[in-house]
Amino acid sequence: MKLPKWRKLRTLALLFCAITVTTFLFTFTFWDPSSRFYKHPFHLLASSKGQCACQQCMTELEDDDAWFTERFNLSVHPLMTRDNSALSDDTFNWWQWLQSESRPANFSEVVDELFQVIPDEVLYMDAGPERCRTCSVVGNSGNLKGSQYGRLIDSSHFIIRMNQAPTAGFEEDVGSRTTHHVMYPESAIDLDNATMLVLIPFKTLDLQWIISALTTGTVKYTYVPVKSRIKANKDNVLIYNPTFFKYIYESWLEGHGRYPSTGFLSLMLAVHICDEVNVFGFGADQAGNWHHYWEDNLLSGAFRHTGVHDGDFEYKVTQLLADKHKIQMFKGR
Ligand code: C5P
């Protein structure tokens, strides 16, 4: 059957309109001008509000998030670079007071020398709708014993461990991968070539220590004897920014304790550089003592009082973050 000419024209016009509208809708929905790529449709399914590409995003706000937004500040960089290394007088004085030194070296000269040894790069500040960075933060609590969390911990992109934490012999409970190991000179251990060493400096001498431990080995003592050399890849060394340290103490701990624990500082690093944060191995015992998963009992001196840290307050804040779905807490046994 032959269609009349006007019906042919109408069909063509309708077809043209349909193609134009579909193209417009596709481009509007999937084109990401910031990356100059089309977004994979899965990302839209995974995160309806598009803050990141995970199921749950750190920066995605819920209705009752005032407590979180009052504290969370993405403008303070967690890691030190040459550019952000200058400290305000206020920050410098607070930081110097943490573990005061009798004759500290000149801070900016030490920083200058530091970045001749380690890279000066801005890392991890790349949050956006394309990114889904999952992180496991592994504290050292004895509650990891018998937890069988190993595979779950290892399944994140970043696995952040700290201080003396071993994995060998404990893989089923704590996993075997480590991407970042957070430490300070007095808690330092050797690392493999691929692991990022995150140094928390408490004093200028700690910056001199890392320079020395990676090169000449001359710094052997801080307030106790320390490792004079460390096995680590000097291209994989990151420095926790003292300005960020103070922000965590003031905004998140509201000045509780003398200063935050390694665990809390590591958790907060993750909160600021990851989209999804899973937390393992946090929790003192009922008497407020910290014990470690690799130590046996009271006789080995495994239980220590949380000392300069306010373990209770830190735990309360951590629990609140979990209640508000910012992190997921795995409480072990
Ligand atoms: O004892 P250590 O400081 O090496 O442990 C690392 C971190 O793990 C602590 O700073 C603390 O935040 C956390 N921890 C804990 N409960 C324990 C032991 C450690 O919350 N029983």
PDB file of N, CA, C and O and ligand atoms in Angstrom, residues 138-143 162-165 184 187 260-265 280-285 289-294 304 306 309 314-315, ligand 1:
ATOM      1  N   VAL A 138      41.908  -0.104  60.180  1.00  0.00           N
ATOM      2  CA  VAL A 138      42.066  -1.229  61.096  1.00  0.00           C
ATOM      3  C   VAL A 138      42.812  -0.785  62.350  1.00  0.00           C
ATOM      4  O   VAL A 138      44.032  -0.581  62.328  1.00  0.00           O
ATOM      5  N   GLY A 139      42.074  -0.607  63.431  1.00  0.00           N
ATOM      6  CA  GLY A 139      42.681  -0.302  64.731  1.00  0.00           C
ATOM      7  C   GLY A 139      43.280  -1.573  65.313  1.00  0.00           C
ATOM      8  O   GLY A 139      43.177  -2.657  64.721  1.00  0.00           O
ATOM      9  N   ASN A 140      43.890  -1.455  66.485  1.00  0.00           N
ATOM     10  CA  ASN A 140      44.652  -2.590  67.007  1.00  0.00           C
ATOM     11  C   ASN A 140      43.951  -3.347  68.126  1.00  0.00           C
ATOM     12  O   ASN A 140      44.575  -4.123  68.843  1.00  0.00           O
ATOM     13  N   SER A 141      42.659  -3.136  68.279  1.00  0.00           N
ATOM     14  CA  SER A 141      41.957  -3.723  69.425  1.00  0.00           C
ATOM     15  C   SER A 141      41.938  -5.250  69.414  1.00  0.00           C
ATOM     16  O   SER A 141      41.838  -5.883  68.356  1.00  0.00           O
ATOM     17  N   GLY A 142      41.980  -5.796  70.624  1.00  0.00           N
ATOM     18  CA  GLY A 142      41.859  -7.242  70.808  1.00  0.00           C
ATOM     19  C   GLY A 142      40.515  -7.774  70.344  1.00  0.00           C
ATOM     20  O   GLY A 142      40.353  -8.991  70.211  1.00  0.00           O
ATOM     21  N   ASN A 143      39.544  -6.902  70.096  1.00  0.00           N
ATOM     22  CA  ASN A 143      38.238  -7.402  69.631  1.00  0.00           C
ATOM     23  C   ASN A 143      38.309  -7.996  68.216  1.00  0.00           C
ATOM     24  O   ASN A 143      37.336  -8.555  67.720  1.00  0.00           O
ATOM     25  N   MET A 162      48.013   0.670  61.545  1.00  0.00           N
ATOM     26  CA  MET A 162      48.776   1.654  62.316  1.00  0.00           C
ATOM     27  C   MET A 162      49.726   1.057  63.347  1.00  0.00           C
ATOM     28  O   MET A 162      49.566  -0.104  63.759  1.00  0.00           O
ATOM     29  N   ASN A 163      50.695   1.860  63.711  1.00  0.00           N
ATOM     30  CA  ASN A 163      51.689   1.546  64.749  1.00  0.00           C
ATOM     31  C   ASN A 163      52.301   0.167  64.559  1.00  0.00           C
ATOM     32  O   ASN A 163      52.733  -0.151  63.476  1.00  0.00           O
ATOM     33  N   GLN A 164      52.272  -0.652  65.606  1.00  0.00           N
ATOM     34  CA  GLN A 164      53.022  -1.924  65.563  1.00  0.00           C
ATOM     35  C   GLN A 164      52.245  -3.059  64.891  1.00  0.00           C
ATOM     36  O   GLN A 164      52.716  -4.199  64.880  1.00  0.00           O
ATOM     37  N   ALA A 165      51.076  -2.773  64.351  1.00  0.00           N
ATOM     38  CA  ALA A 165      50.164  -3.826  63.877  1.00  0.00           C
ATOM     39  C   ALA A 165      50.803  -4.843  62.933  1.00  0.00           C
ATOM     40  O   ALA A 165      51.227  -4.483  61.834  1.00  0.00           O
ATOM     41  N   TYR A 184      54.316   6.962  64.040  1.00  0.00           N
ATOM     42  CA  TYR A 184      55.169   8.070  64.452  1.00  0.00           C
ATOM     43  C   TYR A 184      56.518   7.439  64.824  1.00  0.00           C
ATOM     44  O   TYR A 184      56.597   6.190  64.905  1.00  0.00           O
ATOM     45  N   SER A 187      56.702   4.538  67.231  1.00  0.00           N
ATOM     46  CA  SER A 187      55.878   3.340  66.987  1.00  0.00           C
ATOM     47  C   SER A 187      56.209   2.719  65.627  1.00  0.00           C
ATOM     48  O   SER A 187      55.472   1.879  65.133  1.00  0.00           O
ATOM     49  N   PRO A 260      44.554  13.584  69.961  1.00  0.00           N
ATOM     50  CA  PRO A 260      43.865  12.395  69.448  1.00  0.00           C
ATOM     51  C   PRO A 260      44.807  11.196  69.325  1.00  0.00           C
ATOM     52  O   PRO A 260      46.011  11.364  69.133  1.00  0.00           O
ATOM     53  N   SER A 261      44.235  10.003  69.424  1.00  0.00           N
ATOM     54  CA  SER A 261      45.025   8.780  69.276  1.00  0.00           C
ATOM     55  C   SER A 261      45.356   8.541  67.802  1.00  0.00           C
ATOM     56  O   SER A 261      44.704   9.103  66.908  1.00  0.00           O
ATOM     57  N   THR A 262      46.332   7.679  67.561  1.00  0.00           N
ATOM     58  CA  THR A 262      46.683   7.307  66.181  1.00  0.00           C
ATOM     59  C   THR A 262      45.445   6.772  65.467  1.00  0.00           C
ATOM     60  O   THR A 262      45.225   7.052  64.287  1.00  0.00           O
ATOM     61  N   GLY A 263      44.651   5.980  66.203  1.00  0.00           N
ATOM     62  CA  GLY A 263      43.472   5.374  65.594  1.00  0.00           C
ATOM     63  C   GLY A 263      42.476   6.436  65.153  1.00  0.00           C
ATOM     64  O   GLY A 263      41.947   6.385  64.032  1.00  0.00           O
ATOM     65  N   PHE A 264      42.225   7.404  66.008  1.00  0.00           N
ATOM     66  CA  PHE A 264      41.247   8.437  65.670  1.00  0.00           C
ATOM     67  C   PHE A 264      41.771   9.305  64.517  1.00  0.00           C
ATOM     68  O   PHE A 264      41.022   9.667  63.609  1.00  0.00           O
ATOM     69  N   LEU A 265      43.070   9.607  64.548  1.00  0.00           N
ATOM     70  CA  LEU A 265      43.651  10.413  63.455  1.00  0.00           C
ATOM     71  C   LEU A 265      43.585   9.643  62.130  1.00  0.00           C
ATOM     72  O   LEU A 265      43.322  10.220  61.074  1.00  0.00           O
ATOM     73  N   PHE A 280      37.376  -1.260  61.723  1.00  0.00           N
ATOM     74  CA  PHE A 280      37.587  -2.518  62.434  1.00  0.00           C
ATOM     75  C   PHE A 280      38.578  -2.278  63.574  1.00  0.00           C
ATOM     76  O   PHE A 280      39.446  -1.411  63.470  1.00  0.00           O
ATOM     77  N   GLY A 281      38.474  -3.077  64.616  1.00  0.00           N
ATOM     78  CA  GLY A 281      39.520  -3.072  65.643  1.00  0.00           C
ATOM     79  C   GLY A 281      39.566  -1.826  66.502  1.00  0.00           C
ATOM     80  O   GLY A 281      40.633  -1.414  66.950  1.00  0.00           O
ATOM     81  N   PHE A 282      38.408  -1.219  66.754  1.00  0.00           N
ATOM     82  CA  PHE A 282      38.352  -0.084  67.683  1.00  0.00           C
ATOM     83  C   PHE A 282      37.526  -0.505  68.888  1.00  0.00           C
ATOM     84  O   PHE A 282      36.508  -1.159  68.746  1.00  0.00           O
ATOM     85  N   GLY A 283      37.951  -0.079  70.058  1.00  0.00           N
ATOM     86  CA  GLY A 283      37.185  -0.363  71.264  1.00  0.00           C
ATOM     87  C   GLY A 283      38.065  -0.821  72.404  1.00  0.00           C
ATOM     88  O   GLY A 283      38.725  -1.857  72.319  1.00  0.00           O
ATOM     89  N   ALA A 284      38.093  -0.008  73.438  1.00  0.00           N
ATOM     90  CA  ALA A 284      38.826  -0.372  74.653  1.00  0.00           C
ATOM     91  C   ALA A 284      37.993  -1.410  75.415  1.00  0.00           C
ATOM     92  O   ALA A 284      36.827  -1.636  75.086  1.00  0.00           O
ATOM     93  N   ASP A 285      38.574  -2.017  76.440  1.00  0.00           N
ATOM     94  CA  ASP A 285      37.773  -2.936  77.251  1.00  0.00           C
ATOM     95  C   ASP A 285      36.909  -2.127  78.232  1.00  0.00           C
ATOM     96  O   ASP A 285      36.962  -0.896  78.242  1.00  0.00           O
ATOM     97  N   ASN A 289      40.731   0.219  79.103  1.00  0.00           N
ATOM     98  CA  ASN A 289      42.105  -0.144  78.714  1.00  0.00           C
ATOM     99  C   ASN A 289      42.152  -0.576  77.256  1.00  0.00           C
ATOM    100  O   ASN A 289      41.214  -1.198  76.756  1.00  0.00           O
ATOM    101  N   TRP A 290      43.268  -0.266  76.636  1.00  0.00           N
ATOM    102  CA  TRP A 290      43.478  -0.730  75.257  1.00  0.00           C
ATOM    103  C   TRP A 290      44.326  -1.989  75.302  1.00  0.00           C
ATOM    104  O   TRP A 290      45.383  -2.013  75.913  1.00  0.00           O
ATOM    105  N   HIS A 291      43.873  -3.002  74.619  1.00  0.00           N
ATOM    106  CA  HIS A 291      44.686  -4.206  74.459  1.00  0.00           C
ATOM    107  C   HIS A 291      44.774  -4.487  72.970  1.00  0.00           C
ATOM    108  O   HIS A 291      43.925  -4.046  72.191  1.00  0.00           O
ATOM    109  N   HIS A 292      45.806  -5.232  72.577  1.00  0.00           N
ATOM    110  CA  HIS A 292      46.091  -5.447  71.157  1.00  0.00           C
ATOM    111  C   HIS A 292      45.775  -6.873  70.735  1.00  0.00           C
ATOM    112  O   HIS A 292      45.961  -7.799  71.506  1.00  0.00           O
ATOM    113  N   TYR A 293      45.384  -7.045  69.479  1.00  0.00           N
ATOM    114  CA  TYR A 293      44.980  -8.377  69.011  1.00  0.00           C
ATOM    115  C   TYR A 293      46.133  -9.377  68.965  1.00  0.00           C
ATOM    116  O   TYR A 293      45.922 -10.570  68.938  1.00  0.00           O
ATOM    117  N   TRP A 294      47.363  -8.868  68.958  1.00  0.00           N
ATOM    118  CA  TRP A 294      48.503  -9.796  68.864  1.00  0.00           C
ATOM    119  C   TRP A 294      49.101 -10.106  70.227  1.00  0.00           C
ATOM    120  O   TRP A 294      50.057 -10.854  70.342  1.00  0.00           O
ATOM    121  N   ARG A 304      46.834  -1.409  78.330  1.00  0.00           N
ATOM    122  CA  ARG A 304      47.382  -0.094  78.718  1.00  0.00           C
ATOM    123  C   ARG A 304      46.224   0.866  78.874  1.00  0.00           C
ATOM    124  O   ARG A 304      45.268   0.824  78.097  1.00  0.00           O
ATOM    125  N   THR A 306      44.311   4.286  78.341  1.00  0.00           N
ATOM    126  CA  THR A 306      44.358   5.108  77.128  1.00  0.00           C
ATOM    127  C   THR A 306      45.123   6.425  77.328  1.00  0.00           C
ATOM    128  O   THR A 306      45.341   7.163  76.372  1.00  0.00           O
ATOM    129  N   HIS A 309      45.020  10.121  75.703  1.00  0.00           N
ATOM    130  CA  HIS A 309      43.847  10.200  74.822  1.00  0.00           C
ATOM    131  C   HIS A 309      42.567   9.991  75.627  1.00  0.00           C
ATOM    132  O   HIS A 309      42.566   9.262  76.611  1.00  0.00           O
ATOM    133  N   GLU A 314      36.499   9.597  72.105  1.00  0.00           N
ATOM    134  CA  GLU A 314      36.816   9.175  70.728  1.00  0.00           C
ATOM    135  C   GLU A 314      35.830   8.095  70.272  1.00  0.00           C
ATOM    136  O   GLU A 314      35.330   8.115  69.147  1.00  0.00           O
ATOM    137  N   TYR A 315      35.550   7.176  71.169  1.00  0.00           N
ATOM    138  CA  TYR A 315      34.644   6.076  70.811  1.00  0.00           C
ATOM    139  C   TYR A 315      33.226   6.613  70.579  1.00  0.00           C
ATOM    140  O   TYR A 315      32.519   6.183  69.679  1.00  0.00           O
TER     141      TYR A 315
HETATM  142  O1  C5P B   1      47.567   0.882  70.839  1.00  0.00           O
HETATM  143  P1  C5P B   1      47.714   1.561  69.535  1.00  0.00           P
HETATM  144  O2  C5P B   1      47.737   3.070  69.701  1.00  0.00           O
HETATM  145  O3  C5P B   1      48.847   1.080  68.693  1.00  0.00           O
HETATM  146  O4  C5P B   1      46.390   1.218  68.707  1.00  0.00           O
HETATM  147  C1  C5P B   1      46.068   1.874  67.518  1.00  0.00           C
HETATM  148  C2  C5P B   1      44.694   2.512  67.656  1.00  0.00           C
HETATM  149  O5  C5P B   1      43.685   1.517  67.708  1.00  0.00           O
HETATM  150  C3  C5P B   1      44.524   3.314  68.923  1.00  0.00           C
HETATM  151  O6  C5P B   1      45.072   4.589  68.740  1.00  0.00           O
HETATM  152  C4  C5P B   1      43.027   3.290  69.129  1.00  0.00           C
HETATM  153  O7  C5P B   1      42.411   4.315  68.396  1.00  0.00           O
HETATM  154  C5  C5P B   1      42.643   1.937  68.565  1.00  0.00           C
HETATM  155  N1  C5P B   1      42.478   0.935  69.633  1.00  0.00           N
HETATM  156  C6  C5P B   1      41.252   0.800  70.237  1.00  0.00           C
HETATM  157  N2  C5P B   1      41.054  -0.165  71.205  1.00  0.00           N
HETATM  158  C7  C5P B   1      42.053  -0.987  71.564  1.00  0.00           C
HETATM  159  C8  C5P B   1      43.320  -0.840  70.982  1.00  0.00           C
HETATM  160  C9  C5P B   1      43.506   0.142  70.004  1.00  0.00           C
HETATM  161  O8  C5P B   1      40.312   1.534  69.919  1.00  0.00           O
HETATM  162  N3  C5P B   1      41.812  -1.938  72.459  1.00  0.00           N
END
